[in-house]
Coordinates of C-alpha atoms in Angstrom, one line a residue:
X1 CA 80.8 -30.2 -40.5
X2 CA 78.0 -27.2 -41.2
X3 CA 77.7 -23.9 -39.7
X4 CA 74.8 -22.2 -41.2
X5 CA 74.5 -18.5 -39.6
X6 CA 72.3 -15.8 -39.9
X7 CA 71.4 -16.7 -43.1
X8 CA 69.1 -14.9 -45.9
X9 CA 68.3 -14.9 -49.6
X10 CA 65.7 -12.4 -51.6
X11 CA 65.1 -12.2 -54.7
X12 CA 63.1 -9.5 -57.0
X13 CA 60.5 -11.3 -58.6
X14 CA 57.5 -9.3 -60.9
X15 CA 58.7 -5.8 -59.3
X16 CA 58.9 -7.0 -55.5
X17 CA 61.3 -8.7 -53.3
X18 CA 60.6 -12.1 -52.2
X19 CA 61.9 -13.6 -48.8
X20 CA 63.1 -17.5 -49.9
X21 CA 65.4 -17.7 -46.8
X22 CA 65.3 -15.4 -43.6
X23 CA 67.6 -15.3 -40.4
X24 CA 68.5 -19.7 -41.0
X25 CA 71.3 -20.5 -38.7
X26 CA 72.3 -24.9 -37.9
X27 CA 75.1 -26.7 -36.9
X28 CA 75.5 -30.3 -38.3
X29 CA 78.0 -32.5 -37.1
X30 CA 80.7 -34.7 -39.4
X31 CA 78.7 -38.2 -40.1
X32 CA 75.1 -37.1 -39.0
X33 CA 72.0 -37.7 -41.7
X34 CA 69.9 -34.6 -41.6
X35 CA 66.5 -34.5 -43.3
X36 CA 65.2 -30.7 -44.0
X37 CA 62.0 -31.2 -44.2
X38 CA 58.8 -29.1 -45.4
X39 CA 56.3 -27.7 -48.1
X40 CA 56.8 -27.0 -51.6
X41 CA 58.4 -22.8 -51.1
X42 CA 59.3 -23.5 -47.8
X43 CA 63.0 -22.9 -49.0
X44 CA 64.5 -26.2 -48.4
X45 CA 66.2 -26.6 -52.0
X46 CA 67.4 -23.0 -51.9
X47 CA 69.0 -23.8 -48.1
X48 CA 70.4 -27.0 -49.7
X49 CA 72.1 -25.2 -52.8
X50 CA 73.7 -22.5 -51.4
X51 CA 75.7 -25.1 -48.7
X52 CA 76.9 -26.6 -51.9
X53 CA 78.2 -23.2 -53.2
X54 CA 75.4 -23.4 -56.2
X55 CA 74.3 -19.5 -55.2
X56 CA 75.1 -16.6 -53.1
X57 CA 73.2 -15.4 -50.1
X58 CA 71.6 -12.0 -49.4
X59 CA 73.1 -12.3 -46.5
X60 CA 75.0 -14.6 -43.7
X61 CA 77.8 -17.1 -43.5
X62 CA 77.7 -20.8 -44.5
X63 CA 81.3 -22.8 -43.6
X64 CA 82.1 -26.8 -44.7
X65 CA 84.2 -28.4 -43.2
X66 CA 85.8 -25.4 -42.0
X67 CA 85.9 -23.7 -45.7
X68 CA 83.7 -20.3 -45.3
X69 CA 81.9 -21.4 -48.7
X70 CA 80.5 -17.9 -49.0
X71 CA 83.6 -16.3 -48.7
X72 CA 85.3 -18.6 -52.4
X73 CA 84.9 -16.9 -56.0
X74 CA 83.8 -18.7 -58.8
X75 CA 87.2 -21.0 -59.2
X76 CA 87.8 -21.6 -55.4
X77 CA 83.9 -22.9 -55.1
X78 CA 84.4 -25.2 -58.2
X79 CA 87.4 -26.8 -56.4
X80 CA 85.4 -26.6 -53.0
X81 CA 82.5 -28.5 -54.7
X82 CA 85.1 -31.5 -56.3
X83 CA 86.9 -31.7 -52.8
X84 CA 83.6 -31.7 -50.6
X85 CA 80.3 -32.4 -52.0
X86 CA 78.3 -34.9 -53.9
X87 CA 75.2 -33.6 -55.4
X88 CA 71.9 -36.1 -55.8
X89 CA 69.1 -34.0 -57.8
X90 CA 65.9 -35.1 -58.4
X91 CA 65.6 -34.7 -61.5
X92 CA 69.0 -37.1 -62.2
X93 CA 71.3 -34.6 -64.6
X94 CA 73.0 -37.0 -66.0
X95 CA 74.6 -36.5 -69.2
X96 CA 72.5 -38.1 -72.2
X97 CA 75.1 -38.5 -74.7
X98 CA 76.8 -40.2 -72.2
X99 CA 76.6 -44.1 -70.8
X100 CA 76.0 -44.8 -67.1
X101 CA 79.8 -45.6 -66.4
X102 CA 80.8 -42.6 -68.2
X103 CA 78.1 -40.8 -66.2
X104 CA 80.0 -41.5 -63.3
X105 CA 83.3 -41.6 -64.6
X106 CA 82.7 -37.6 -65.2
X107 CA 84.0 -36.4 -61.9
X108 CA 86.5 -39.0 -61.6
X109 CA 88.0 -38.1 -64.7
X110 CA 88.1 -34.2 -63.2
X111 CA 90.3 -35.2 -60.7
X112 CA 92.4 -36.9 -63.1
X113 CA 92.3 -40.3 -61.6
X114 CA 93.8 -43.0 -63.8
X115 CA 91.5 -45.6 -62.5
X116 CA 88.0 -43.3 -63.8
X117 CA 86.8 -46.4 -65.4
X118 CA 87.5 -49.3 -63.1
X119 CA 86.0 -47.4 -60.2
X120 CA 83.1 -46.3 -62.1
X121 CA 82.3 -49.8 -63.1
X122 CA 82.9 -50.8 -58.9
X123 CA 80.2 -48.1 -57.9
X124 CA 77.7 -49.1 -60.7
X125 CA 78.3 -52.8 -58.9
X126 CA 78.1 -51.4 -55.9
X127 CA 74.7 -49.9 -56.3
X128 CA 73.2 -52.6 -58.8
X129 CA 73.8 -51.8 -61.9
X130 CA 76.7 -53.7 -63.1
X131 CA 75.4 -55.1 -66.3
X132 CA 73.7 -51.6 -67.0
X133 CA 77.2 -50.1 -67.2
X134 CA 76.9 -49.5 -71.2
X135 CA 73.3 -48.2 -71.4
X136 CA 72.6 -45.0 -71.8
X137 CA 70.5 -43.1 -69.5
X138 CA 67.5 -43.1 -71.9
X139 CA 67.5 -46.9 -71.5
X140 CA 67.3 -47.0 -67.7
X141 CA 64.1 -46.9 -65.6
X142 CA 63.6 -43.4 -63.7
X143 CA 65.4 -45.5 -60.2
X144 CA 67.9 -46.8 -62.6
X145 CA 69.0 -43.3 -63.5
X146 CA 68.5 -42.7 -59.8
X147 CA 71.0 -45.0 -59.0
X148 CA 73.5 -43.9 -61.4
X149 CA 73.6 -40.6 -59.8
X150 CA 74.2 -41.7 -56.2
X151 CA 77.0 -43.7 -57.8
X152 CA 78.4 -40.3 -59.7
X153 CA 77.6 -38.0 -56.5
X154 CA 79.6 -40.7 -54.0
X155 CA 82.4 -41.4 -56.9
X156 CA 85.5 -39.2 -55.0
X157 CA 84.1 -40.5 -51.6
X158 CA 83.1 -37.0 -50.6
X159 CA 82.9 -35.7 -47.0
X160 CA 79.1 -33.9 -47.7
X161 CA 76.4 -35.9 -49.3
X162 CA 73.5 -33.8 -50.9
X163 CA 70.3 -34.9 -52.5
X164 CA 67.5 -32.8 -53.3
X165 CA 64.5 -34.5 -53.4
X166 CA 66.2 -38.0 -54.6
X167 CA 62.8 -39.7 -54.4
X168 CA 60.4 -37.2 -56.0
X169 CA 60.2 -38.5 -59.3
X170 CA 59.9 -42.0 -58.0
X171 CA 56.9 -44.4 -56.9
X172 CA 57.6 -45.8 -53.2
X173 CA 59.0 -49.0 -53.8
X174 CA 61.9 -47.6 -56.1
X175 CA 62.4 -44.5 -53.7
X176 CA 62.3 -46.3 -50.4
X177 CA 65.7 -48.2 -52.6
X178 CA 67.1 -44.9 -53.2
X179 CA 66.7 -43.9 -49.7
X180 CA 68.2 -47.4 -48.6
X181 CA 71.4 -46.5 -50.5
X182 CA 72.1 -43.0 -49.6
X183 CA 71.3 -44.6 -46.0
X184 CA 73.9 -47.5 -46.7
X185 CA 76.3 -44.5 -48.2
X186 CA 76.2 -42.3 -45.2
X187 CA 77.0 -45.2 -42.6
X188 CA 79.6 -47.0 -44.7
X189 CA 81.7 -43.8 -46.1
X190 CA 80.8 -41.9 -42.7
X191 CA 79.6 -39.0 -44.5
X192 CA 77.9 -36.3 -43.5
X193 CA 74.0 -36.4 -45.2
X194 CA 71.9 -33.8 -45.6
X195 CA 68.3 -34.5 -47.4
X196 CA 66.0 -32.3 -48.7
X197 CA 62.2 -33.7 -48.5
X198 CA 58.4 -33.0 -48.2
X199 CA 58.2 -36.4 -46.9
X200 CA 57.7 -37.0 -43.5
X201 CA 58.0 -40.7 -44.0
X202 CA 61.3 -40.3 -45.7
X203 CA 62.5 -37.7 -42.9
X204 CA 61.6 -40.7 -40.4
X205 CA 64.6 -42.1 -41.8
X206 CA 67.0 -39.4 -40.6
X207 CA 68.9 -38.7 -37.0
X208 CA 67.6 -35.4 -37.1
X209 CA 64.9 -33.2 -39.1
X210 CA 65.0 -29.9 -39.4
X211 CA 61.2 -28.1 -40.8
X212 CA 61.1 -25.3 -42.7
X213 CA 58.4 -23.1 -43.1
X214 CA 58.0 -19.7 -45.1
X215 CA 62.2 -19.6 -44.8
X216 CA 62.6 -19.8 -41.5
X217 CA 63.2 -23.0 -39.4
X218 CA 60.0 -23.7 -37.2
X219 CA 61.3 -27.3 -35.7
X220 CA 64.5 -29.0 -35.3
X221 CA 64.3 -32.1 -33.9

């Protein structure tokens, strides 16, 4: 599903180049949950983004699904990203002006499907949050919002699953939830997962952690 090779990113940063990412090269199978796992700078987020096409490496190759990501412009990766990945941030991004069901009507209503509103309302059921359909995210508790976004991220039923640190703003109880649904996601749609954490208790809950360290991958297990 992922072929990560020979992969590098460095940026200039107060007159000096600074190594994020050096030499990373995985394989992930179709269907497999894969924590990346680590401390804050280790690189994780930046590995994470640039298999969704967010950024460019210094260097490398990164193919999904048997699309050489690295290899799209700016158009071809938009398309890549509607067709193949669901994005799960920590910080939530969804819209404020928008309600929850609009929230995840958004990408729905991208792809021009006719049923945007009846599905969204289905996934807001689906994870919990039927009769929150109409609020807007300002109403909804931090695992609310949470929720709402697994819902948007899983709306086209996408092959690649991709949270960044879903849990981080979250106490335990709410994100061990959050982690029970991406979980339930993963094993119901068949998706591949990939999760970026500093957890080791949440990276317990994946078939495979790979730990980063300084950029490069020091365990994969």
């Amino acid at each position: 599903m992922i072929s990560v090779s020979g992969l590098s990113m460095r940026l200039a940063s107060g007159g000096r180049v600074v190594t994020i990412l050096s030499d990373v090269s995985l394989e992930v199978p179709a269907g497999q949950f894969l924590a990346i796992a680590g401390p804050s700078g280790s690189g994780k987020s930046t590995l994470l983004g640039l298999v969704a096409g967010l950024d460019q490496p210094t260097a490398g190759r990164i193919q999904v699904a048997g699309v050489e990501v690295t290899a799209l412009d700016e158009d071809a990766l938009a398309r890549f990203r509607r067709d193949h990945v669901g994005y799960v941030f920590q910080s939530y991004h969804l819209i404020p002006t928008l309600t929850a069901q609009e929230n995840v009507a958004v990408p729905l209503e991208l792809a021009a499907r006719r049923d945007a509103g009846d599905r969204a309302r289905a996934l807001l059921a689906e994870v919990g949050l039927a009769e929150r359909a109409y609020h807007y995210p300002v109403q909804l508790s931090g695992g609310e919002e949470q929720r709402v976004a697994v819902a948007r991220a899983i709306a086209l039923e996408p092959p690649l699953l991709l949270a960044d640190e879903p849990t981080g703003n979250l106490d335990s109880a709410t994100g061990k939830q959050i982690i029970d649904l991406l979980v339930g996601v993963n094993r119901r749609l068949g998706c591949t997962l990939v999760l970026v954490t500093h957890a080791a208790a949440l990276a317990a809950h994946a078939d495979r952690v790979v730990t980063l360290r300084d950029g490069r991958i020091v365990s994969d297990e």
